């Protein structure tokens, strides 16, 4: 499978084209829209979430609720485009409007300075519009399609927020408990920890500052052998890390015990293997996070993703005006204080994409019936 996304933050629309989906996959449009709504929710979000109210339109590749086997095109129209058309149109724009919306006070931590230098621009908007986290709306829409593909095989994905700007939830949760996080304000499972996190967000908002955090995503039901030890490009953990690191503001990814393995000895880290005729090979621990040798081992896949604080601060940091080269305060766009709940939804979407691609690569299949028969036949 292949996913291509396109579109700018304040452009007309965001587009995704998914190639390689088999025919006869049932598509739940309401499910896609629920995921889009979750991406826009969460404590600490900014005012744009009240403007957009995202919903998907399927332009190609689906008829009567089922995929045809041809490329599927998804579209999320930007409602805010009506306020930006005079300076974001593909046609001739209004020069005064473009000047008013120009961004030259480049923001530390954002694409602005590096982007204008690389692409020989005089206005960072020509770069930041695509680099904006607004792009993740269409990735979530596509990710929900991949999730529905996996769900048809009995593979499920869930997650929760486990840290907000240093406020940590150290709980150990079963997979079936994770769905409750979607019914909370911040995606956390411990209400007391969530209350402390809200206090932290409130304090940062008063200071014109922002927060990051950590989310955990798990995959249940994936059989062993997806990915490969034979080439670097096919290693499942490498693909997950690449996909998750491509999300805006993500600065770290760990799988299983992650960085903590460096502090321990081998007998404290590696998961011993057992066998019973009724259940086959299994492990009593899962410090490997469901992946060994670049391949799924049949245990739950566990990944954690670290998000940096949002680089657009209401009280901007010191920077340089790109055109005048004079010292100034960084530009302040409409932004969030904390988007960690959104990151959890986006991370699930990206994990779904990566796992679905690994399944499709191994199993192939022109129809969902073929894919499911091949999956069921695996040990």
mmCIF file of C-alpha atoms in Angstrom:
data_model
loop_
_atom_site.group_PDB
_atom_site.id
_atom_site.type_symbol
_atom_site.label_atom_id
_atom_site.label_comp_id
_atom_site.label_asym_id
_atom_site.label_seq_id
_atom_site.Cartn_x
_atom_site.Cartn_y
_atom_site.Cartn_z
ATOM 1 C CA UNK A 1 0.000 0.000 0.000
ATOM 2 C CA UNK A 2 1.036 3.622 -0.442
ATOM 3 C CA UNK A 3 -0.262 6.809 1.184
ATOM 4 C CA UNK A 4 0.264 10.277 -0.272
ATOM 5 C CA UNK A 5 -1.111 13.403 1.418
ATOM 6 C CA UNK A 6 -1.323 16.946 0.089
ATOM 7 C CA UNK A 7 -2.689 20.320 1.126
ATOM 8 C CA UNK A 8 -1.856 23.429 3.121
ATOM 9 C CA UNK A 9 -3.066 24.501 6.546
ATOM 10 C CA UNK A 10 -5.138 27.405 5.215
ATOM 11 C CA UNK A 11 -5.517 26.071 1.682
ATOM 12 C CA UNK A 12 -8.723 24.814 0.146
ATOM 13 C CA UNK A 13 -8.474 21.234 1.344
ATOM 14 C CA UNK A 14 -6.350 18.371 2.604
ATOM 15 C CA UNK A 15 -6.141 15.286 0.382
ATOM 16 C CA UNK A 16 -5.008 11.690 0.870
ATOM 17 C CA UNK A 17 -4.621 9.040 -1.828
ATOM 18 C CA UNK A 18 -4.321 5.426 -0.668
ATOM 19 C CA UNK A 19 -3.095 2.944 -3.274
ATOM 20 C CA UNK A 20 -3.167 -0.822 -2.845
ATOM 21 C CA UNK A 21 -6.291 -1.385 -0.763
ATOM 22 C CA UNK A 22 -7.998 -4.652 -1.745
ATOM 23 C CA UNK A 23 -11.549 -4.721 -3.049
ATOM 24 C CA UNK A 24 -14.530 -5.290 -0.733
ATOM 25 C CA UNK A 25 -13.173 -3.570 2.367
ATOM 26 C CA UNK A 26 -16.207 -2.070 4.122
ATOM 27 C CA UNK A 27 -15.604 1.615 4.825
ATOM 28 C CA UNK A 28 -17.264 3.188 7.858
ATOM 29 C CA UNK A 29 -17.345 6.909 7.087
ATOM 30 C CA UNK A 30 -18.828 7.685 10.499
ATOM 31 C CA UNK A 31 -15.837 5.936 12.053
ATOM 32 C CA UNK A 32 -13.468 8.180 10.098
ATOM 33 C CA UNK A 33 -15.363 11.263 11.234
ATOM 34 C CA UNK A 34 -15.297 10.120 14.869
ATOM 35 C CA UNK A 35 -11.515 9.846 14.649
ATOM 36 C CA UNK A 36 -11.329 13.326 13.102
ATOM 37 C CA UNK A 37 -13.457 14.727 15.929
ATOM 38 C CA UNK A 38 -11.192 13.125 18.520
ATOM 39 C CA UNK A 39 -8.132 14.673 16.846
ATOM 40 C CA UNK A 40 -9.702 18.094 17.341
ATOM 41 C CA UNK A 41 -10.580 17.493 20.987
ATOM 42 C CA UNK A 42 -8.570 17.536 24.178
ATOM 43 C CA UNK A 43 -7.819 20.004 26.926
ATOM 44 C CA UNK A 44 -5.549 22.857 25.865
ATOM 45 C CA UNK A 45 -6.596 23.120 22.214
ATOM 46 C CA UNK A 46 -6.864 26.468 20.427
ATOM 47 C CA UNK A 47 -9.703 28.333 18.749
ATOM 48 C CA UNK A 48 -9.252 26.847 15.287
ATOM 49 C CA UNK A 49 -10.859 23.627 16.464
ATOM 50 C CA UNK A 50 -14.134 25.542 16.798
ATOM 51 C CA UNK A 51 -13.821 26.785 13.200
ATOM 52 C CA UNK A 52 -13.087 23.588 11.295
ATOM 53 C CA UNK A 53 -15.264 20.706 12.608
ATOM 54 C CA UNK A 54 -13.569 18.262 10.251
ATOM 55 C CA UNK A 55 -15.430 15.649 8.251
ATOM 56 C CA UNK A 56 -14.245 13.492 5.358
ATOM 57 C CA UNK A 57 -15.457 13.207 1.792
ATOM 58 C CA UNK A 58 -14.490 10.136 -0.218
ATOM 59 C CA UNK A 59 -13.867 11.190 -3.796
ATOM 60 C CA UNK A 60 -12.714 7.959 -5.436
ATOM 61 C CA UNK A 61 -12.243 4.243 -4.943
ATOM 62 C CA UNK A 62 -15.355 3.444 -2.880
ATOM 63 C CA UNK A 63 -18.839 2.528 -4.082
ATOM 64 C CA UNK A 64 -21.804 1.534 -1.966
ATOM 65 C CA UNK A 65 -19.637 1.474 1.146
ATOM 66 C CA UNK A 66 -16.928 -0.858 -0.214
ATOM 67 C CA UNK A 67 -13.512 -0.328 -1.776
ATOM 68 C CA UNK A 68 -13.174 -1.183 -5.457
ATOM 69 C CA UNK A 69 -9.477 -2.054 -5.475
ATOM 70 C CA UNK A 70 -8.631 1.270 -7.143
ATOM 71 C CA UNK A 71 -6.934 4.226 -5.381
ATOM 72 C CA UNK A 72 -9.062 5.693 -2.591
ATOM 73 C CA UNK A 73 -9.057 9.482 -2.387
ATOM 74 C CA UNK A 74 -10.062 11.192 0.859
ATOM 75 C CA UNK A 75 -10.702 14.918 1.234
ATOM 76 C CA UNK A 76 -11.118 17.193 4.248
ATOM 77 C CA UNK A 77 -12.100 20.716 3.234
ATOM 78 C CA UNK A 78 -10.673 23.597 5.272
ATOM 79 C CA UNK A 79 -13.570 25.830 6.316
ATOM 80 C CA UNK A 80 -11.099 28.542 7.337
ATOM 81 C CA UNK A 81 -10.038 28.825 3.677
ATOM 82 C CA UNK A 82 -12.921 31.276 3.183
ATOM 83 C CA UNK A 83 -11.020 33.730 5.402
ATOM 84 C CA UNK A 84 -7.711 33.119 3.616
ATOM 85 C CA UNK A 85 -8.659 32.692 -0.037
ATOM 86 C CA UNK A 86 -7.432 36.155 -1.019
ATOM 87 C CA UNK A 87 -3.899 35.236 0.043
ATOM 88 C CA UNK A 88 -3.859 31.420 -0.327
ATOM 89 C CA UNK A 89 -5.552 30.929 -3.696
ATOM 90 C CA UNK A 90 -3.778 28.936 -6.402
ATOM 91 C CA UNK A 91 -4.640 31.803 -8.720
ATOM 92 C CA UNK A 92 -3.577 35.422 -8.399
ATOM 93 C CA UNK A 93 -3.660 36.538 -4.776
ATOM 94 C CA UNK A 94 -4.257 39.967 -3.324
ATOM 95 C CA UNK A 95 -0.806 41.481 -2.723
ATOM 96 C CA UNK A 96 -1.947 43.475 0.321
ATOM 97 C CA UNK A 97 -3.491 40.377 1.915
ATOM 98 C CA UNK A 98 -0.327 38.386 1.234
ATOM 99 C CA UNK A 99 1.753 41.093 2.879
ATOM 100 C CA UNK A 100 -0.516 41.193 5.920
ATOM 101 C CA UNK A 101 -0.324 37.414 6.342
ATOM 102 C CA UNK A 102 3.395 37.143 5.621
ATOM 103 C CA UNK A 103 5.526 35.600 8.357
ATOM 104 C CA UNK A 104 9.121 36.775 8.553
ATOM 105 C CA UNK A 105 9.667 36.725 12.328
ATOM 106 C CA UNK A 106 10.776 33.118 12.236
ATOM 107 C CA UNK A 107 9.777 30.939 15.191
ATOM 108 C CA UNK A 108 12.356 28.881 17.106
ATOM 109 C CA UNK A 109 11.484 25.193 16.969
ATOM 110 C CA UNK A 110 9.412 25.555 13.803
ATOM 111 C CA UNK A 111 10.197 25.008 10.113
ATOM 112 C CA UNK A 112 10.274 28.763 9.384
ATOM 113 C CA UNK A 113 13.970 29.660 9.101
ATOM 114 C CA UNK A 114 15.231 26.369 7.688
ATOM 115 C CA UNK A 115 12.356 26.319 5.208
ATOM 116 C CA UNK A 116 12.826 29.804 3.773
ATOM 117 C CA UNK A 117 16.537 29.142 3.354
ATOM 118 C CA UNK A 118 16.064 25.757 1.664
ATOM 119 C CA UNK A 119 13.278 26.818 -0.696
ATOM 120 C CA UNK A 120 14.530 30.370 -1.382
ATOM 121 C CA UNK A 121 11.408 32.024 0.003
ATOM 122 C CA UNK A 122 10.874 35.503 1.427
ATOM 123 C CA UNK A 123 7.741 34.527 3.357
ATOM 124 C CA UNK A 124 7.837 31.554 5.742
ATOM 125 C CA UNK A 125 4.141 30.981 5.072
ATOM 126 C CA UNK A 126 5.113 29.279 1.800
ATOM 127 C CA UNK A 127 6.726 26.555 3.918
ATOM 128 C CA UNK A 128 4.883 26.547 7.251
ATOM 129 C CA UNK A 129 1.471 26.030 5.637
ATOM 130 C CA UNK A 130 2.490 22.526 4.604
ATOM 131 C CA UNK A 131 4.602 21.817 7.695
ATOM 132 C CA UNK A 132 1.680 22.722 9.971
ATOM 133 C CA UNK A 133 0.167 20.015 12.170
ATOM 134 C CA UNK A 134 -3.096 20.748 10.360
ATOM 135 C CA UNK A 135 -1.807 18.145 7.855
ATOM 136 C CA UNK A 136 -2.401 15.437 10.435
ATOM 137 C CA UNK A 137 -6.169 15.713 9.935
ATOM 138 C CA UNK A 138 -5.918 13.877 6.627
ATOM 139 C CA UNK A 139 -3.428 11.385 8.069
ATOM 140 C CA UNK A 140 -5.981 10.541 10.755
ATOM 141 C CA UNK A 141 -8.662 10.049 8.093
ATOM 142 C CA UNK A 142 -6.389 7.717 6.136
ATOM 143 C CA UNK A 143 -5.277 5.977 9.317
ATOM 144 C CA UNK A 144 -8.869 5.120 10.153
ATOM 145 C CA UNK A 145 -9.201 3.370 6.776
ATOM 146 C CA UNK A 146 -6.081 1.338 7.585
ATOM 147 C CA UNK A 147 -7.500 0.584 11.037
ATOM 148 C CA UNK A 148 -10.687 -0.769 9.441
ATOM 149 C CA UNK A 149 -8.558 -3.000 7.186
ATOM 150 C CA UNK A 150 -6.718 -4.374 10.230
ATOM 151 C CA UNK A 151 -9.875 -4.719 12.299
ATOM 152 C CA UNK A 152 -11.345 -6.977 9.596
ATOM 153 C CA UNK A 153 -8.442 -9.339 10.367
ATOM 154 C CA UNK A 154 -8.900 -9.144 14.140
ATOM 155 C CA UNK A 155 -6.041 -6.689 14.734
ATOM 156 C CA UNK A 156 -6.912 -3.797 17.068
ATOM 157 C CA UNK A 157 -5.152 -0.568 18.041
ATOM 158 C CA UNK A 158 -5.596 1.543 21.197
ATOM 159 C CA UNK A 159 -3.652 4.024 23.281
ATOM 160 C CA UNK A 160 -3.652 6.720 25.933
ATOM 161 C CA UNK A 161 -1.754 9.791 27.168
ATOM 162 C CA UNK A 162 0.740 8.801 29.842
ATOM 163 C CA UNK A 163 2.529 12.118 30.481
ATOM 164 C CA UNK A 164 1.886 15.853 30.125
ATOM 165 C CA UNK A 165 4.853 18.187 30.608
ATOM 166 C CA UNK A 166 6.395 16.080 33.365
ATOM 167 C CA UNK A 167 3.143 14.979 35.027
ATOM 168 C CA UNK A 168 3.315 11.190 34.632
ATOM 169 C CA UNK A 169 0.857 8.326 34.839
ATOM 170 C CA UNK A 170 2.821 5.282 35.980
ATOM 171 C CA UNK A 171 -0.126 2.890 35.875
ATOM 172 C CA UNK A 172 -0.134 -0.520 34.184
ATOM 173 C CA UNK A 173 -3.262 -0.930 32.063
ATOM 174 C CA UNK A 174 -4.765 -3.880 30.206
ATOM 175 C CA UNK A 175 -5.502 -3.377 26.512
ATOM 176 C CA UNK A 176 -9.260 -3.410 27.072
ATOM 177 C CA UNK A 177 -8.938 -0.515 29.539
ATOM 178 C CA UNK A 178 -7.338 1.846 27.026
ATOM 179 C CA UNK A 179 -10.512 2.764 25.136
ATOM 180 C CA UNK A 180 -11.756 4.655 28.209
ATOM 181 C CA UNK A 181 -9.118 7.312 27.514
ATOM 182 C CA UNK A 182 -11.194 8.574 24.577
ATOM 183 C CA UNK A 183 -13.932 9.644 26.985
ATOM 184 C CA UNK A 184 -11.693 11.929 29.056
ATOM 185 C CA UNK A 185 -10.644 15.549 28.582
ATOM 186 C CA UNK A 186 -6.972 14.808 28.085
ATOM 187 C CA UNK A 187 -6.763 11.158 27.036
ATOM 188 C CA UNK A 188 -5.460 10.031 30.424
ATOM 189 C CA UNK A 189 -6.733 7.052 32.422
ATOM 190 C CA UNK A 190 -5.960 8.210 35.965
ATOM 191 C CA UNK A 191 -8.384 11.027 36.836
ATOM 192 C CA UNK A 192 -6.150 12.397 39.591
ATOM 193 C CA UNK A 193 -3.146 12.580 37.252
ATOM 194 C CA UNK A 194 -5.319 14.181 34.584
ATOM 195 C CA UNK A 195 -6.433 16.866 37.049
ATOM 196 C CA UNK A 196 -2.790 17.669 37.833
ATOM 197 C CA UNK A 197 -2.042 17.813 34.123
ATOM 198 C CA UNK A 198 -4.859 20.299 33.579
ATOM 199 C CA UNK A 199 -3.456 22.497 36.333
ATOM 200 C CA UNK A 200 -0.088 22.401 34.580
ATOM 201 C CA UNK A 201 -1.663 23.376 31.257
ATOM 202 C CA UNK A 202 -3.600 26.222 32.896
ATOM 203 C CA UNK A 203 -0.417 27.600 34.474
ATOM 204 C CA UNK A 204 1.451 27.455 31.155
ATOM 205 C CA UNK A 205 -1.417 29.154 29.348
ATOM 206 C CA UNK A 206 -1.288 32.089 31.774
ATOM 207 C CA UNK A 207 2.426 32.409 31.035
ATOM 208 C CA UNK A 208 1.900 32.281 27.251
ATOM 209 C CA UNK A 209 3.799 28.985 27.207
ATOM 210 C CA UNK A 210 3.098 25.504 25.806
ATOM 211 C CA UNK A 211 3.315 21.831 26.831
ATOM 212 C CA UNK A 212 4.317 18.527 25.302
ATOM 213 C CA UNK A 213 3.999 14.992 26.616
ATOM 214 C CA UNK A 214 4.136 11.258 25.943
ATOM 215 C CA UNK A 215 1.551 8.863 24.510
ATOM 216 C CA UNK A 216 1.480 5.075 24.374
ATOM 217 C CA UNK A 217 -0.034 3.092 21.502
ATOM 218 C CA UNK A 218 -0.566 -0.661 21.482
ATOM 219 C CA UNK A 219 -1.470 -3.201 18.812
ATOM 220 C CA UNK A 220 -3.266 -6.407 19.815
ATOM 221 C CA UNK A 221 -3.905 -9.473 17.674
ATOM 222 C CA UNK A 222 -1.081 -9.126 15.161
ATOM 223 C CA UNK A 223 0.428 -12.532 14.496
ATOM 224 C CA UNK A 224 4.163 -13.166 14.418
ATOM 225 C CA UNK A 225 6.376 -12.682 11.388
ATOM 226 C CA UNK A 226 5.311 -9.266 10.060
ATOM 227 C CA UNK A 227 8.281 -7.148 9.093
ATOM 228 C CA UNK A 228 11.631 -8.714 8.219
ATOM 229 C CA UNK A 229 15.112 -9.298 9.592
ATOM 230 C CA UNK A 230 16.542 -9.550 6.074
ATOM 231 C CA UNK A 231 16.717 -5.895 5.062
ATOM 232 C CA UNK A 232 16.927 -2.727 7.122
ATOM 233 C CA UNK A 233 14.032 -1.114 5.247
ATOM 234 C CA UNK A 234 11.639 -3.933 6.148
ATOM 235 C CA UNK A 235 12.276 -3.980 9.911
ATOM 236 C CA UNK A 236 8.918 -3.331 11.563
ATOM 237 C CA UNK A 237 10.370 -1.374 14.477
ATOM 238 C CA UNK A 238 12.304 0.811 12.039
ATOM 239 C CA UNK A 239 9.156 1.472 10.020
ATOM 240 C CA UNK A 240 7.192 2.364 13.153
ATOM 241 C CA UNK A 241 9.928 4.715 14.321
ATOM 242 C CA UNK A 242 10.099 6.428 10.923
ATOM 243 C CA UNK A 243 6.347 6.811 10.652
ATOM 244 C CA UNK A 244 5.927 8.152 14.174
ATOM 245 C CA UNK A 245 8.929 10.473 13.939
ATOM 246 C CA UNK A 246 7.358 11.985 10.816
ATOM 247 C CA UNK A 247 4.507 13.395 12.916
ATOM 248 C CA UNK A 248 4.897 17.108 13.569
ATOM 249 C CA UNK A 249 6.485 17.909 16.974
ATOM 250 C CA UNK A 250 7.513 14.291 17.703
ATOM 251 C CA UNK A 251 11.087 14.107 19.011
ATOM 252 C CA UNK A 252 11.339 10.565 20.359
ATOM 253 C CA UNK A 253 9.990 7.037 19.868
ATOM 254 C CA UNK A 254 10.603 3.970 22.005
ATOM 255 C CA UNK A 255 9.385 0.401 21.630
ATOM 256 C CA UNK A 256 8.726 -1.862 24.594
ATOM 257 C CA UNK A 257 11.045 -1.077 27.505
ATOM 258 C CA UNK A 258 12.787 1.468 25.273
ATOM 259 C CA UNK A 259 15.568 3.532 26.789
ATOM 260 C CA UNK A 260 15.249 1.828 30.167
ATOM 261 C CA UNK A 261 16.919 -1.310 28.746
ATOM 262 C CA UNK A 262 20.252 0.535 28.814
ATOM 263 C CA UNK A 263 20.126 0.550 32.630
ATOM 264 C CA UNK A 264 19.524 -3.194 33.038
ATOM 265 C CA UNK A 265 21.242 -6.531 32.437
ATOM 266 C CA UNK A 266 20.214 -9.055 29.837
ATOM 267 C CA UNK A 267 18.280 -11.287 32.206
ATOM 268 C CA UNK A 268 16.228 -8.252 33.269
ATOM 269 C CA UNK A 269 15.399 -7.288 29.691
ATOM 270 C CA UNK A 270 14.881 -10.295 27.412
ATOM 271 C CA UNK A 271 11.523 -12.079 27.425
ATOM 272 C CA UNK A 272 11.871 -15.795 28.117
ATOM 273 C CA UNK A 273 10.045 -18.148 25.741
ATOM 274 C CA UNK A 274 7.595 -20.886 26.727
ATOM 275 C CA UNK A 275 5.426 -23.378 24.867
ATOM 276 C CA UNK A 276 2.087 -25.039 25.480
ATOM 277 C CA UNK A 277 0.279 -27.130 22.915
ATOM 278 C CA UNK A 278 -2.947 -25.220 23.493
ATOM 279 C CA UNK A 279 -1.427 -21.777 22.962
ATOM 280 C CA UNK A 280 1.841 -22.398 21.134
ATOM 281 C CA UNK A 281 4.894 -20.268 21.825
ATOM 282 C CA UNK A 282 4.433 -17.423 24.292
ATOM 283 C CA UNK A 283 6.224 -15.094 26.690
ATOM 284 C CA UNK A 284 5.318 -14.158 30.256
ATOM 285 C CA UNK A 285 6.742 -10.654 29.852
ATOM 286 C CA UNK A 286 6.777 -8.194 26.954
ATOM 287 C CA UNK A 287 9.745 -5.903 27.447
ATOM 288 C CA UNK A 288 10.511 -6.254 23.728
ATOM 289 C CA UNK A 289 7.241 -4.496 22.970
ATOM 290 C CA UNK A 290 6.050 -7.220 20.602
ATOM 291 C CA UNK A 291 8.957 -6.924 18.160
ATOM 292 C CA UNK A 292 12.103 -9.054 17.955
ATOM 293 C CA UNK A 293 14.584 -9.014 15.075
ATOM 294 C CA UNK A 294 12.547 -6.415 13.232
ATOM 295 C CA UNK A 295 9.460 -8.654 13.192
ATOM 296 C CA UNK A 296 6.274 -8.967 15.210
ATOM 297 C CA UNK A 297 6.477 -11.866 17.676
ATOM 298 C CA UNK A 298 2.763 -12.269 18.406
ATOM 299 C CA UNK A 299 2.759 -10.287 21.659
ATOM 300 C CA UNK A 300 1.182 -6.826 21.965
ATOM 301 C CA UNK A 301 3.156 -4.185 20.129
ATOM 302 C CA UNK A 302 3.898 -1.308 22.510
ATOM 303 C CA UNK A 303 5.249 2.057 21.345
ATOM 304 C CA UNK A 304 5.624 5.360 23.169
ATOM 305 C CA UNK A 305 5.936 8.715 21.447
ATOM 306 C CA UNK A 306 7.385 11.928 22.905
ATOM 307 C CA UNK A 307 6.004 15.263 21.735
ATOM 308 C CA UNK A 308 7.872 18.513 22.250
ATOM 309 C CA UNK A 309 6.031 21.650 23.428
ATOM 310 C CA UNK A 310 4.277 23.430 20.559
ATOM 311 C CA UNK A 311 6.744 25.964 19.062
ATOM 312 C CA UNK A 312 4.169 28.742 18.543
ATOM 313 C CA UNK A 313 4.087 30.568 21.884
ATOM 314 C CA UNK A 314 1.650 33.356 22.666
ATOM 315 C CA UNK A 315 4.581 35.145 24.297
ATOM 316 C CA UNK A 316 7.074 34.592 21.522
ATOM 317 C CA UNK A 317 10.747 33.764 21.976
ATOM 318 C CA UNK A 318 13.635 35.897 20.799
ATOM 319 C CA UNK A 319 14.423 35.533 17.108
ATOM 320 C CA UNK A 320 15.375 37.380 13.914
ATOM 321 C CA UNK A 321 13.200 38.991 11.247
ATOM 322 C CA UNK A 322 14.305 37.074 8.180
ATOM 323 C CA UNK A 323 14.048 40.025 5.809
ATOM 324 C CA UNK A 324 15.486 42.841 7.950
ATOM 325 C CA UNK A 325 17.863 40.617 9.976
ATOM 326 C CA UNK A 326 16.854 42.625 13.060
ATOM 327 C CA UNK A 327 16.231 41.078 16.480
ATOM 328 C CA UNK A 328 12.547 40.699 17.371
ATOM 329 C CA UNK A 329 9.980 38.527 19.123
ATOM 330 C CA UNK A 330 8.829 35.470 17.176
ATOM 331 C CA UNK A 331 5.517 35.628 15.365
ATOM 332 C CA UNK A 332 2.453 34.330 17.196
ATOM 333 C CA UNK A 333 -0.012 32.348 15.082
ATOM 334 C CA UNK A 334 -3.306 31.013 16.442
ATOM 335 C CA UNK A 335 -2.185 27.914 18.308
ATOM 336 C CA UNK A 336 -2.741 25.380 21.066
ATOM 337 C CA UNK A 337 -1.280 25.291 24.550
ATOM 338 C CA UNK A 338 -1.250 21.499 24.511
ATOM 339 C CA UNK A 339 -2.196 19.046 21.741
ATOM 340 C CA UNK A 340 -1.164 15.791 23.406
ATOM 341 C CA UNK A 341 -4.618 14.198 23.090
ATOM 342 C CA UNK A 342 -4.485 14.951 19.368
ATOM 343 C CA UNK A 343 -1.046 13.345 19.150
ATOM 344 C CA UNK A 344 -2.425 10.130 20.635
ATOM 345 C CA UNK A 345 -5.088 9.935 17.913
ATOM 346 C CA UNK A 346 -2.535 10.777 15.201
ATOM 347 C CA UNK A 347 -0.066 8.214 16.541
ATOM 348 C CA UNK A 348 -2.727 5.496 16.400
ATOM 349 C CA UNK A 349 -3.396 6.456 12.768
ATOM 350 C CA UNK A 350 0.279 6.240 11.844
ATOM 351 C CA UNK A 351 0.707 2.904 13.626
ATOM 352 C CA UNK A 352 -2.313 1.598 11.700
ATOM 353 C CA UNK A 353 -0.738 2.701 8.422
ATOM 354 C CA UNK A 354 2.595 1.027 9.192
ATOM 355 C CA UNK A 355 1.061 -2.249 10.403
ATOM 356 C CA UNK A 356 -1.391 -2.389 7.485
ATOM 357 C CA UNK A 357 1.468 -1.915 5.038
ATOM 358 C CA UNK A 358 3.438 -4.731 6.679
ATOM 359 C CA UNK A 359 0.405 -7.025 6.475
ATOM 360 C CA UNK A 360 -0.267 -6.153 2.828
ATOM 361 C CA UNK A 361 3.376 -6.685 1.880
ATOM 362 C CA UNK A 362 3.402 -10.177 3.333
ATOM 363 C CA UNK A 363 -0.089 -11.340 2.366
ATOM 364 C CA UNK A 364 -0.976 -9.456 -0.812
ATOM 365 C CA UNK A 365 -4.515 -10.171 -1.991
ATOM 366 C CA UNK A 366 -6.851 -8.453 -4.435
ATOM 367 C CA UNK A 367 -9.906 -8.879 -2.206
ATOM 368 C CA UNK A 368 -10.474 -8.779 1.536
ATOM 369 C CA UNK A 369 -11.621 -12.407 1.411
ATOM 370 C CA UNK A 370 -8.199 -13.400 0.056
ATOM 371 C CA UNK A 371 -6.372 -11.313 2.658
ATOM 372 C CA UNK A 372 -8.408 -12.722 5.539
ATOM 373 C CA UNK A 373 -8.007 -16.334 4.368
ATOM 374 C CA UNK A 374 -4.233 -15.898 4.177
ATOM 375 C CA UNK A 375 -4.084 -14.205 7.568
ATOM 376 C CA UNK A 376 -6.191 -16.891 9.228
ATOM 377 C CA UNK A 377 -3.930 -19.572 7.749
ATOM 378 C CA UNK A 378 -0.860 -18.211 9.556
ATOM 379 C CA UNK A 379 0.318 -19.902 12.744
#
